């Protein structure tokens, strides 16, 4: 098969309204950290802690996307994709996390949304991709305090008012497990707390805030679609031992069932609550019903499976399995397995793959980046999604992580996930070879679809 035949064959495995897109998040690309009265976020504070970020960097400038908006929107348009997932920086809109909105912040997101629509690209907004207004952490304990959930709902309503006439799809949270567990149990992400009891309280408050925000947004604007984005993975035991299997089952409870059961069954898994014991969160009467608001969609972020054992309860890669520059296993079949399992175990709303992609050590050589490993990763994972669709899972779209190389949280700028290479010294962007492949896939898909539509029209 030629390249274009294999792209056409792959694109044929997706339903006709399938959406191809790219994704990013505010803190990772925007920069302009204090522009227009923007408040600091907990990541600005976290970056100042010595040793917190691998290269000692921060998000002050990042990809300078705030100042390069139009050119960056042209880059998205240049890929021929029809959707862009971005996040809104809460402290850019409410510097202190409450009160009236900042005009400069709303103006920026208006320009972003209008610029997308002008280019025929559908905006997919996420309200919270980890950049909590620092004020809420400094003075009110952030997500550990229930009041933050109510403030979040006010912010959500404000955004629905401001953008909901043009943005249809809003995700409340990105990966609440990361906020809770990496941010408050392991302390490797902002705000850097290390306490399991607090982490589980945070997990509960994030979910509660999702329910409150869904209600607030829908009463502000009936037309909006509201969903949430979770990081989900199959969890495997590192060995055949019963003890390792127990650890894996427990981790699956904390990573997958905790969130999925709360959102889609209206109750936390009882076995996980029991296991947590004194670390279980305080849950007020009615909270579980509040969390389980109907979802218009569920966003799934998948990168790698989780492997655990008694000795190493958190994820690690198995010997001999290929890994990305993050040390994450490359396991596309696990992606299919995850999607099929979710479909089997839950009454799901439509799914979107809101993130999938890989970091590799890219180098710019003579104006180009050859990244065959990333291309292979993307191709095999897109194909894994097609396999799941073939088995009846209702997946409506795929957003590649990420549009640009960017600030990769605790790894700083040392890990590159973009399909556009960013030279941070000059801010020049270069489409990597994998990006060319993705662009060709989108083109093949749209060509096939328009071709088919045309043929149907011409049929006597
Ligand atoms: C996800 C995050 C995203 C990015 C990728 C690599 O967990 O949502 O911001 O860091 O991982």
Short mmCIF file of C-alpha atoms and ligand atoms in Angstrom, two decimals:
data_model
loop_
_atom_site.label_atom_id
_atom_site.label_comp_id
_atom_site.label_asym_id
_atom_site.label_seq_id
_atom_site.Cartn_x
_atom_site.Cartn_y
_atom_site.Cartn_z
CA UNK A 1 0.00 0.00 0.00
CA UNK A 2 1.25 3.50 -0.74
CA UNK A 3 1.25 6.07 2.05
CA UNK A 4 -1.83 7.75 0.72
CA UNK A 5 -3.68 4.44 0.35
CA UNK A 6 -2.90 3.50 3.94
CA UNK A 7 -4.04 6.93 5.19
CA UNK A 8 -7.25 6.57 3.21
CA UNK A 9 -7.78 3.07 4.63
CA UNK A 10 -7.18 4.30 8.19
CA UNK A 11 -9.44 7.31 7.78
CA UNK A 12 -12.20 5.01 6.47
CA UNK A 13 -12.38 3.31 9.83
CA UNK A 14 -13.90 6.42 11.43
CA UNK A 15 -17.54 7.54 11.27
CA UNK A 16 -18.36 10.34 8.87
CA UNK A 17 -18.74 13.10 11.45
CA UNK A 18 -15.61 12.16 13.36
CA UNK A 19 -13.68 15.18 14.58
CA UNK A 20 -9.91 15.54 14.28
CA UNK A 21 -8.27 18.12 16.48
CA UNK A 22 -5.24 19.22 18.44
CA UNK A 23 -5.03 20.19 22.10
CA UNK A 24 -3.14 22.53 24.42
CA UNK A 25 -3.62 24.19 27.80
CA UNK A 26 -3.36 27.78 28.99
CA UNK A 27 -0.49 27.62 31.47
CA UNK A 28 1.60 25.44 29.18
CA UNK A 29 1.59 27.83 26.21
CA UNK A 30 0.18 31.30 26.93
CA UNK A 31 2.93 33.05 28.89
CA UNK A 32 1.96 36.71 29.54
CA UNK A 33 1.82 35.66 33.16
CA UNK A 34 0.94 39.09 34.57
CA UNK A 35 -0.42 40.85 31.50
CA UNK A 36 -3.69 42.79 31.64
CA UNK A 37 -4.05 42.42 35.38
CA UNK A 38 -3.88 38.62 35.29
CA UNK A 39 -3.42 37.07 38.73
CA UNK A 40 -0.81 34.47 39.62
CA UNK A 41 -1.76 30.81 39.57
CA UNK A 42 -0.63 28.02 41.88
CA UNK A 43 1.77 26.94 39.14
CA UNK A 44 3.48 30.35 39.23
CA UNK A 45 4.01 29.81 42.96
CA UNK A 46 5.05 26.17 42.54
CA UNK A 47 7.67 27.02 39.90
CA UNK A 48 9.43 29.19 42.47
CA UNK A 49 10.08 26.23 44.79
CA UNK A 50 13.70 25.17 44.29
CA UNK A 51 13.87 21.78 42.63
CA UNK A 52 10.16 21.59 41.80
CA UNK A 53 10.70 21.94 38.03
CA UNK A 54 13.34 19.78 36.35
CA UNK A 55 15.03 22.65 34.47
CA UNK A 56 14.16 25.37 36.99
CA UNK A 57 11.90 27.02 34.42
CA UNK A 58 8.43 28.58 34.70
CA UNK A 59 5.45 29.65 32.63
CA UNK A 60 6.19 33.39 32.46
CA UNK A 61 6.74 33.30 28.70
CA UNK A 62 6.17 29.65 27.71
CA UNK A 63 5.30 29.64 23.97
CA UNK A 64 4.27 33.30 24.15
CA UNK A 65 0.97 32.16 22.65
CA UNK A 66 -0.85 35.13 24.19
CA UNK A 67 1.10 37.49 21.95
CA UNK A 68 1.18 35.18 18.93
CA UNK A 69 -2.46 34.20 18.89
CA UNK A 70 -3.28 34.83 15.25
CA UNK A 71 -0.16 33.17 13.93
CA UNK A 72 -0.80 30.14 16.17
CA UNK A 73 -4.40 29.90 14.99
CA UNK A 74 -3.03 29.86 11.45
CA UNK A 75 -0.85 26.91 12.45
CA UNK A 76 -3.94 24.99 13.58
CA UNK A 77 -5.78 25.90 10.40
CA UNK A 78 -2.74 24.77 8.43
CA UNK A 79 -3.19 21.26 9.81
CA UNK A 80 -6.65 21.01 8.27
CA UNK A 81 -8.19 19.86 11.55
CA UNK A 82 -11.69 20.98 12.44
CA UNK A 83 -11.38 21.28 16.24
CA UNK A 84 -9.09 22.81 18.83
CA UNK A 85 -9.12 21.99 22.53
CA UNK A 86 -7.73 24.76 24.73
CA UNK A 87 -8.14 25.76 28.35
CA UNK A 88 -9.12 29.02 29.94
CA UNK A 89 -6.85 30.43 32.61
CA UNK A 90 -9.06 31.15 35.61
CA UNK A 91 -6.70 33.86 37.04
CA UNK A 92 -6.63 35.59 33.63
CA UNK A 93 -10.39 35.97 33.93
CA UNK A 94 -10.70 36.47 37.70
CA UNK A 95 -7.30 37.50 39.07
CA UNK A 96 -8.19 36.52 42.64
CA UNK A 97 -10.58 33.70 41.79
CA UNK A 98 -13.76 35.60 42.52
CA UNK A 99 -15.60 38.78 41.65
CA UNK A 100 -16.23 40.44 38.31
CA UNK A 101 -14.30 39.32 35.25
CA UNK A 102 -11.25 41.09 33.87
CA UNK A 103 -12.03 42.63 30.51
CA UNK A 104 -8.54 41.87 29.19
CA UNK A 105 -8.97 38.19 29.96
CA UNK A 106 -12.38 37.87 28.37
CA UNK A 107 -11.12 39.85 25.36
CA UNK A 108 -8.29 37.37 24.86
CA UNK A 109 -10.62 34.36 24.87
CA UNK A 110 -13.09 36.20 22.63
CA UNK A 111 -10.30 36.73 20.13
CA UNK A 112 -9.31 33.08 20.43
CA UNK A 113 -12.84 31.79 19.90
CA UNK A 114 -13.66 34.22 17.09
CA UNK A 115 -10.34 33.46 15.42
CA UNK A 116 -11.10 29.74 15.49
CA UNK A 117 -14.61 30.15 14.11
CA UNK A 118 -13.33 32.41 11.38
CA UNK A 119 -10.99 29.62 10.33
CA UNK A 120 -13.71 26.97 10.42
CA UNK A 121 -12.35 25.37 13.60
CA UNK A 122 -14.67 24.34 16.40
CA UNK A 123 -13.60 25.51 19.90
CA UNK A 124 -13.53 22.91 22.70
CA UNK A 125 -12.92 24.76 25.96
CA UNK A 126 -11.71 23.36 29.29
CA UNK A 127 -12.34 25.51 32.35
CA UNK A 128 -9.70 24.11 34.65
CA UNK A 129 -6.38 22.74 33.48
CA UNK A 130 -4.63 23.06 36.86
CA UNK A 131 -3.92 26.79 37.06
CA UNK A 132 -5.93 27.70 40.14
CA UNK A 133 -5.79 31.40 41.11
CA UNK A 134 -2.95 31.49 43.67
CA UNK A 135 -5.05 33.67 45.95
CA UNK A 136 -7.49 30.79 46.52
CA UNK A 137 -4.61 28.57 47.62
CA UNK A 138 -2.78 31.16 49.71
CA UNK A 139 -5.85 32.34 51.61
CA UNK A 140 -8.41 29.58 51.35
CA UNK A 141 -6.52 26.25 50.99
CA UNK A 142 -7.53 25.87 47.36
CA UNK A 143 -9.35 22.65 46.47
CA UNK A 144 -8.93 21.34 50.01
CA UNK A 145 -11.66 23.79 51.00
CA UNK A 146 -15.26 23.28 49.94
CA UNK A 147 -15.70 27.00 49.19
CA UNK A 148 -13.46 26.64 46.11
CA UNK A 149 -16.09 24.40 44.51
CA UNK A 150 -18.67 27.20 44.80
CA UNK A 151 -16.24 29.80 43.46
CA UNK A 152 -15.52 27.52 40.52
CA UNK A 153 -19.23 27.32 39.70
CA UNK A 154 -19.41 31.14 39.66
CA UNK A 155 -16.43 31.28 37.33
CA UNK A 156 -18.05 28.62 35.12
CA UNK A 157 -21.28 30.62 34.86
CA UNK A 158 -19.32 33.74 33.99
CA UNK A 159 -17.57 31.89 31.16
CA UNK A 160 -20.85 30.42 29.89
CA UNK A 161 -22.25 33.96 29.72
CA UNK A 162 -19.18 35.35 27.99
CA UNK A 163 -18.40 32.59 25.48
CA UNK A 164 -21.36 30.23 25.45
CA UNK A 165 -22.97 31.95 22.47
CA UNK A 166 -20.07 30.68 20.30
CA UNK A 167 -18.54 27.80 22.23
CA UNK A 168 -20.78 24.78 22.45
CA UNK A 169 -18.54 22.33 24.29
CA UNK A 170 -17.16 22.94 27.77
CA UNK A 171 -15.21 20.49 29.91
CA UNK A 172 -15.16 21.47 33.57
CA UNK A 173 -11.96 19.78 34.79
CA UNK A 174 -8.94 18.30 33.13
CA UNK A 175 -7.79 15.16 34.95
CA UNK A 176 -9.01 15.74 38.53
CA UNK A 177 -6.97 12.66 39.57
CA UNK A 178 -3.83 14.64 38.74
CA UNK A 179 -5.01 17.67 40.73
CA UNK A 180 -5.71 15.44 43.70
CA UNK A 181 -3.01 12.79 43.60
CA UNK A 182 0.00 14.44 41.97
CA UNK A 183 -0.83 17.83 43.49
CA UNK A 184 -1.83 16.80 47.01
CA UNK A 185 -0.68 13.25 47.75
CA UNK A 186 2.65 12.92 45.96
CA UNK A 187 3.24 16.67 45.94
CA UNK A 188 5.09 16.60 42.61
CA UNK A 189 2.64 19.04 40.96
CA UNK A 190 1.22 22.30 42.28
CA UNK A 191 0.41 23.06 45.01
CA UNK A 192 2.88 20.44 46.27
CA UNK A 193 0.93 19.09 49.26
CA UNK A 194 1.77 15.57 50.50
CA UNK A 195 -1.18 14.22 52.41
CA UNK A 196 -3.49 11.46 51.25
CA UNK A 197 -6.46 12.61 53.34
CA UNK A 198 -6.24 16.09 51.83
CA UNK A 199 -5.80 14.60 48.36
CA UNK A 200 -9.04 12.63 48.63
CA UNK A 201 -10.87 15.67 49.97
CA UNK A 202 -9.56 17.58 46.95
CA UNK A 203 -10.74 14.77 44.64
CA UNK A 204 -14.20 15.09 46.14
CA UNK A 205 -14.27 18.90 45.93
CA UNK A 206 -13.16 18.81 42.28
CA UNK A 207 -15.99 16.42 41.44
CA UNK A 208 -18.44 18.47 43.49
CA UNK A 209 -17.31 21.61 41.66
CA UNK A 210 -17.91 19.80 38.37
CA UNK A 211 -21.53 19.10 39.36
CA UNK A 212 -22.09 22.65 40.59
CA UNK A 213 -20.46 24.12 37.48
CA UNK A 214 -22.55 21.92 35.17
CA UNK A 215 -25.71 23.23 36.81
CA UNK A 216 -24.50 26.83 36.78
CA UNK A 217 -23.48 26.72 33.12
CA UNK A 218 -26.70 25.12 32.00
CA UNK A 219 -28.76 27.68 33.82
CA UNK A 220 -26.65 30.48 32.35
CA UNK A 221 -27.03 29.02 28.83
CA UNK A 222 -29.23 26.13 27.92
CA UNK A 223 -27.38 25.43 24.66
CA UNK A 224 -24.02 24.41 26.15
CA UNK A 225 -22.67 20.85 26.20
CA UNK A 226 -20.98 20.06 29.50
CA UNK A 227 -18.54 17.25 30.15
CA UNK A 228 -15.36 16.43 32.02
CA UNK A 229 -11.95 15.09 31.02
CA UNK A 230 -10.41 12.15 32.89
CA UNK A 231 -7.00 10.48 32.64
CA UNK A 232 -7.83 6.81 32.39
CA UNK A 233 -5.70 3.73 31.84
CA UNK A 234 -5.87 0.01 32.30
CA UNK A 235 -4.06 -0.94 35.50
CA UNK A 236 -2.03 -4.15 35.37
CA UNK A 237 -0.30 -6.12 38.10
CA UNK A 238 3.45 -6.38 37.56
CA UNK A 239 3.43 -10.12 38.33
CA UNK A 240 1.04 -13.01 38.68
CA UNK A 241 1.16 -12.78 42.48
CA UNK A 242 -2.10 -12.29 44.32
CA UNK A 243 -0.58 -9.43 46.34
CA UNK A 244 0.35 -7.50 43.16
CA UNK A 245 -3.11 -8.13 41.75
CA UNK A 246 -4.62 -6.66 44.90
CA UNK A 247 -2.51 -3.51 44.53
CA UNK A 248 -3.56 -3.21 40.87
CA UNK A 249 -7.25 -3.59 41.74
CA UNK A 250 -6.89 -0.91 44.39
CA UNK A 251 -5.17 1.49 42.00
CA UNK A 252 -7.90 0.88 39.43
CA UNK A 253 -10.40 1.78 42.15
CA UNK A 254 -8.59 5.05 42.86
CA UNK A 255 -7.85 6.04 39.27
CA UNK A 256 -10.81 4.76 37.27
CA UNK A 257 -13.77 3.70 39.42
CA UNK A 258 -13.56 6.56 41.92
CA UNK A 259 -14.22 9.09 39.15
CA UNK A 260 -16.32 7.00 36.77
CA UNK A 261 -18.64 5.64 39.47
CA UNK A 262 -19.14 9.07 41.01
CA UNK A 263 -19.91 10.69 37.66
CA UNK A 264 -21.92 7.93 36.02
CA UNK A 265 -23.41 5.92 38.87
CA UNK A 266 -23.96 8.65 41.44
CA UNK A 267 -21.96 6.93 44.19
CA UNK A 268 -18.33 6.45 45.11
CA UNK A 269 -17.21 2.80 45.05
CA UNK A 270 -17.83 1.49 48.58
CA UNK A 271 -14.75 -0.75 48.56
CA UNK A 272 -12.51 2.25 47.82
CA UNK A 273 -14.11 4.29 50.60
CA UNK A 274 -13.53 1.40 52.98
CA UNK A 275 -9.92 1.00 51.90
CA UNK A 276 -9.31 4.73 52.43
CA UNK A 277 -10.59 4.55 55.98
CA UNK A 278 -9.55 7.71 57.83
CA UNK A 279 -8.32 9.21 54.54
CA UNK A 280 -11.82 9.07 53.00
CA UNK A 281 -13.22 12.54 52.30
CA UNK A 282 -16.06 14.23 54.08
CA UNK A 283 -19.06 13.96 51.82
CA UNK A 284 -22.14 16.02 52.65
CA UNK A 285 -25.64 14.68 52.13
CA UNK A 286 -26.66 15.15 48.51
CA UNK A 287 -23.09 15.60 47.18
CA UNK A 288 -23.08 12.32 45.27
CA UNK A 289 -26.30 13.18 43.42
CA UNK A 290 -24.91 16.63 42.65
CA UNK A 291 -21.78 15.17 41.10
CA UNK A 292 -23.72 12.83 38.82
CA UNK A 293 -25.19 15.55 36.57
CA UNK A 294 -25.93 14.22 33.12
CA UNK A 295 -22.86 14.43 30.90
CA UNK A 296 -23.07 15.55 27.29
CA UNK A 297 -19.70 13.93 26.69
CA UNK A 298 -16.79 12.33 28.49
CA UNK A 299 -13.23 13.26 27.53
CA UNK A 300 -10.65 10.48 27.82
CA UNK A 301 -6.93 11.25 28.01
CA UNK A 302 -4.79 8.18 27.43
CA UNK A 303 -1.02 7.91 27.26
CA UNK A 304 0.10 4.58 28.75
CA UNK A 305 -1.04 1.70 30.93
CA UNK A 306 -0.35 1.70 34.67
CA UNK A 307 1.78 -1.12 36.04
CA UNK A 308 1.92 -1.67 39.78
CA UNK A 309 3.17 -4.03 42.40
CA UNK A 310 3.50 -4.16 46.17
CA UNK A 311 7.09 -2.96 45.86
CA UNK A 312 6.23 -0.21 43.35
CA UNK A 313 2.61 0.78 43.88
CA UNK A 314 2.76 3.68 41.40
CA UNK A 315 3.10 3.21 37.70
CA UNK A 316 6.31 2.04 36.10
CA UNK A 317 7.22 0.59 32.72
CA UNK A 318 7.86 -3.12 32.24
CA UNK A 319 11.25 -4.40 31.15
CA UNK A 320 11.64 -4.69 27.42
CA UNK A 321 8.57 -2.66 26.47
CA UNK A 322 9.31 0.41 24.34
CA UNK A 323 8.90 3.71 26.18
CA UNK A 324 8.63 7.37 25.23
CA UNK A 325 10.92 10.11 26.50
CA UNK A 326 8.64 10.32 29.58
CA UNK A 327 9.49 6.69 30.33
CA UNK A 328 5.87 5.81 29.55
CA UNK A 329 5.12 2.46 27.91
CA UNK A 330 3.95 2.52 24.31
CA UNK A 331 0.89 0.27 24.46
CA UNK A 332 -1.81 1.00 21.89
CA UNK A 333 -3.71 -2.26 22.52
CA UNK A 334 -4.25 -1.10 26.10
CA UNK A 335 -6.00 1.96 24.69
CA UNK A 336 -8.54 -0.20 22.88
CA UNK A 337 -8.91 -2.37 25.96
CA UNK A 338 -9.63 0.71 28.10
CA UNK A 339 -12.30 2.08 25.78
CA UNK A 340 -14.04 -1.28 25.42
CA UNK A 341 -13.99 -1.78 29.17
CA UNK A 342 -15.49 1.67 29.86
CA UNK A 343 -18.22 0.92 27.36
CA UNK A 344 -18.91 -2.44 28.97
CA UNK A 345 -18.96 -1.21 32.57
CA UNK A 346 -20.76 2.13 32.25
CA UNK A 347 -23.69 3.74 30.53
CA UNK A 348 -21.49 6.20 28.67
CA UNK A 349 -22.21 9.51 27.00
CA UNK A 350 -20.37 10.06 23.68
CA UNK A 351 -16.60 9.87 24.17
CA UNK A 352 -13.93 12.18 22.86
CA UNK A 353 -10.25 11.34 23.05
CA UNK A 354 -9.25 14.71 24.47
CA UNK A 355 -5.53 13.92 24.70
CA UNK A 356 -3.14 11.35 23.29
CA UNK A 357 0.41 11.82 22.11
CA UNK A 358 4.05 11.26 22.97
CA UNK A 359 7.27 13.02 23.96
CA UNK A 360 10.48 12.20 22.11
CA UNK A 361 13.87 13.89 21.93
CA UNK A 362 13.40 16.00 18.87
CA UNK A 363 16.17 17.85 17.14
CA UNK A 364 15.87 20.50 14.54
CA UNK A 365 18.13 19.60 11.64
CA UNK A 366 18.32 21.83 8.58
CA UNK A 367 14.94 23.35 9.35
CA UNK A 368 13.11 20.06 9.89
CA UNK A 369 12.35 17.51 12.62
CA UNK A 370 12.32 13.82 11.78
CA UNK A 371 10.32 12.06 14.50
CA UNK A 372 9.39 8.61 13.23
CA UNK A 373 8.72 7.33 16.75
CA UNK A 374 6.06 9.96 17.43
CA UNK A 375 4.49 9.28 14.07
CA UNK A 376 4.37 5.55 14.84
CA UNK A 377 2.91 6.29 18.28
CA UNK A 378 0.16 8.46 16.84
CA UNK A 379 -0.63 6.07 14.02
CA UNK A 380 -0.88 3.04 16.29
CA UNK A 381 -3.03 4.88 18.81
CA UNK A 382 -5.37 6.33 16.19
CA UNK A 383 -5.72 2.81 14.89
CA UNK A 384 -6.43 1.58 18.45
CA UNK A 385 -9.31 4.08 18.63
CA UNK A 386 -10.62 2.73 15.32
CA UNK A 387 -10.47 -0.78 16.80
CA UNK A 388 -12.61 0.35 19.74
CA UNK A 389 -15.09 2.03 17.39
CA UNK A 390 -15.18 -1.23 15.45
CA UNK A 391 -16.19 -2.94 18.68
CA UNK A 392 -19.12 -0.56 19.14
CA UNK A 393 -17.64 2.20 21.33
CA UNK A 394 -19.11 5.63 20.50
CA UNK A 395 -16.00 7.78 20.07
CA UNK A 396 -16.69 11.09 18.31
CA UNK A 397 -13.32 12.77 18.10
CA UNK A 398 -9.55 12.59 18.63
CA UNK A 399 -7.42 15.50 19.87
CA UNK A 400 -3.71 15.07 19.53
CA UNK A 401 -1.55 16.29 22.41
CA UNK A 402 -0.08 18.67 21.56
CA UNK A 403 -0.22 21.51 19.06
CA UNK A 404 3.12 22.92 20.23
CA UNK A 405 6.05 21.81 22.35
CA UNK A 406 5.32 23.46 25.67
CA UNK A 407 5.87 23.71 29.41
CA UNK A 408 5.48 20.10 30.52
CA UNK A 409 4.70 20.78 34.20
CA UNK A 410 7.36 19.37 36.56
CA UNK A 411 9.49 18.45 33.53
CA UNK A 412 9.63 22.10 32.43
CA UNK A 413 10.72 22.47 28.81
CA UNK A 414 12.74 19.24 28.80
CA UNK A 415 9.96 17.13 27.23
CA UNK A 416 8.55 17.83 23.79
CA UNK A 417 5.03 16.65 22.94
CA UNK A 418 4.24 19.06 20.10
CA UNK A 419 3.64 18.34 16.46
CA UNK A 420 5.09 21.82 15.97
CA UNK A 421 8.64 22.11 17.28
CA UNK A 422 9.21 25.29 19.29
CA UNK A 423 12.61 26.95 19.38
CA UNK A 424 12.21 28.72 22.72
CA UNK A 425 15.01 31.21 21.99
CA UNK A 426 13.27 32.60 18.92
CA UNK A 427 9.74 31.23 19.39
CA UNK A 428 9.92 29.88 15.83
CA UNK A 429 7.56 26.98 15.17
CA UNK A 430 8.37 24.14 12.77
CA UNK A 431 5.97 21.40 11.75
CA UNK A 432 7.55 18.05 12.62
CA UNK A 433 7.32 15.08 10.26
CA UNK A 434 4.68 13.50 12.55
CA UNK A 435 2.64 16.67 12.13
CA UNK A 436 2.81 16.32 8.38
CA UNK A 437 1.51 12.77 8.76
CA UNK A 438 -1.37 13.92 11.00
CA UNK A 439 -2.21 16.69 8.55
CA UNK A 440 -2.27 14.12 5.74
CA UNK A 441 -4.57 11.90 7.79
CA UNK A 442 -7.02 14.77 8.34
CA UNK A 443 -6.81 15.63 4.64
CA UNK A 444 -7.42 12.02 3.60
CA UNK A 445 -10.39 11.82 5.96
CA UNK A 446 -11.98 15.01 4.67
CA UNK A 447 -11.26 14.12 1.05
CA UNK A 448 -12.91 10.72 1.44
CA UNK A 449 -15.91 12.31 3.17
CA UNK A 450 -16.42 15.08 0.65
CA UNK A 451 -15.88 12.55 -2.12
CA UNK A 452 -18.53 10.27 -0.64
CA UNK A 453 -20.93 13.17 -0.11
CA UNK A 454 -20.41 14.33 -3.65
CA UNK A 455 -20.98 10.85 -5.03
CA UNK A 456 -24.21 10.56 -3.02
CA UNK A 457 -25.38 13.91 -4.38
CA UNK A 458 -24.61 12.95 -7.95
CA UNK A 459 -26.38 9.61 -7.67
CA UNK A 460 -29.50 9.64 -9.85
C1 LIG B 1 -1.64 15.24 30.64
C2 LIG B 1 -1.94 16.70 30.80
C3 LIG B 1 -1.33 17.58 29.74
C4 LIG B 1 0.05 17.12 29.36
C5 LIG B 1 0.08 15.65 29.05
C6 LIG B 1 1.41 15.13 28.62
O1 LIG B 1 -1.74 14.60 31.88
O2 LIG B 1 -3.32 16.92 30.82
O3 LIG B 1 -1.37 18.90 30.18
O4 LIG B 1 0.94 17.46 30.34
O5 LIG B 1 -0.35 14.94 30.18
#
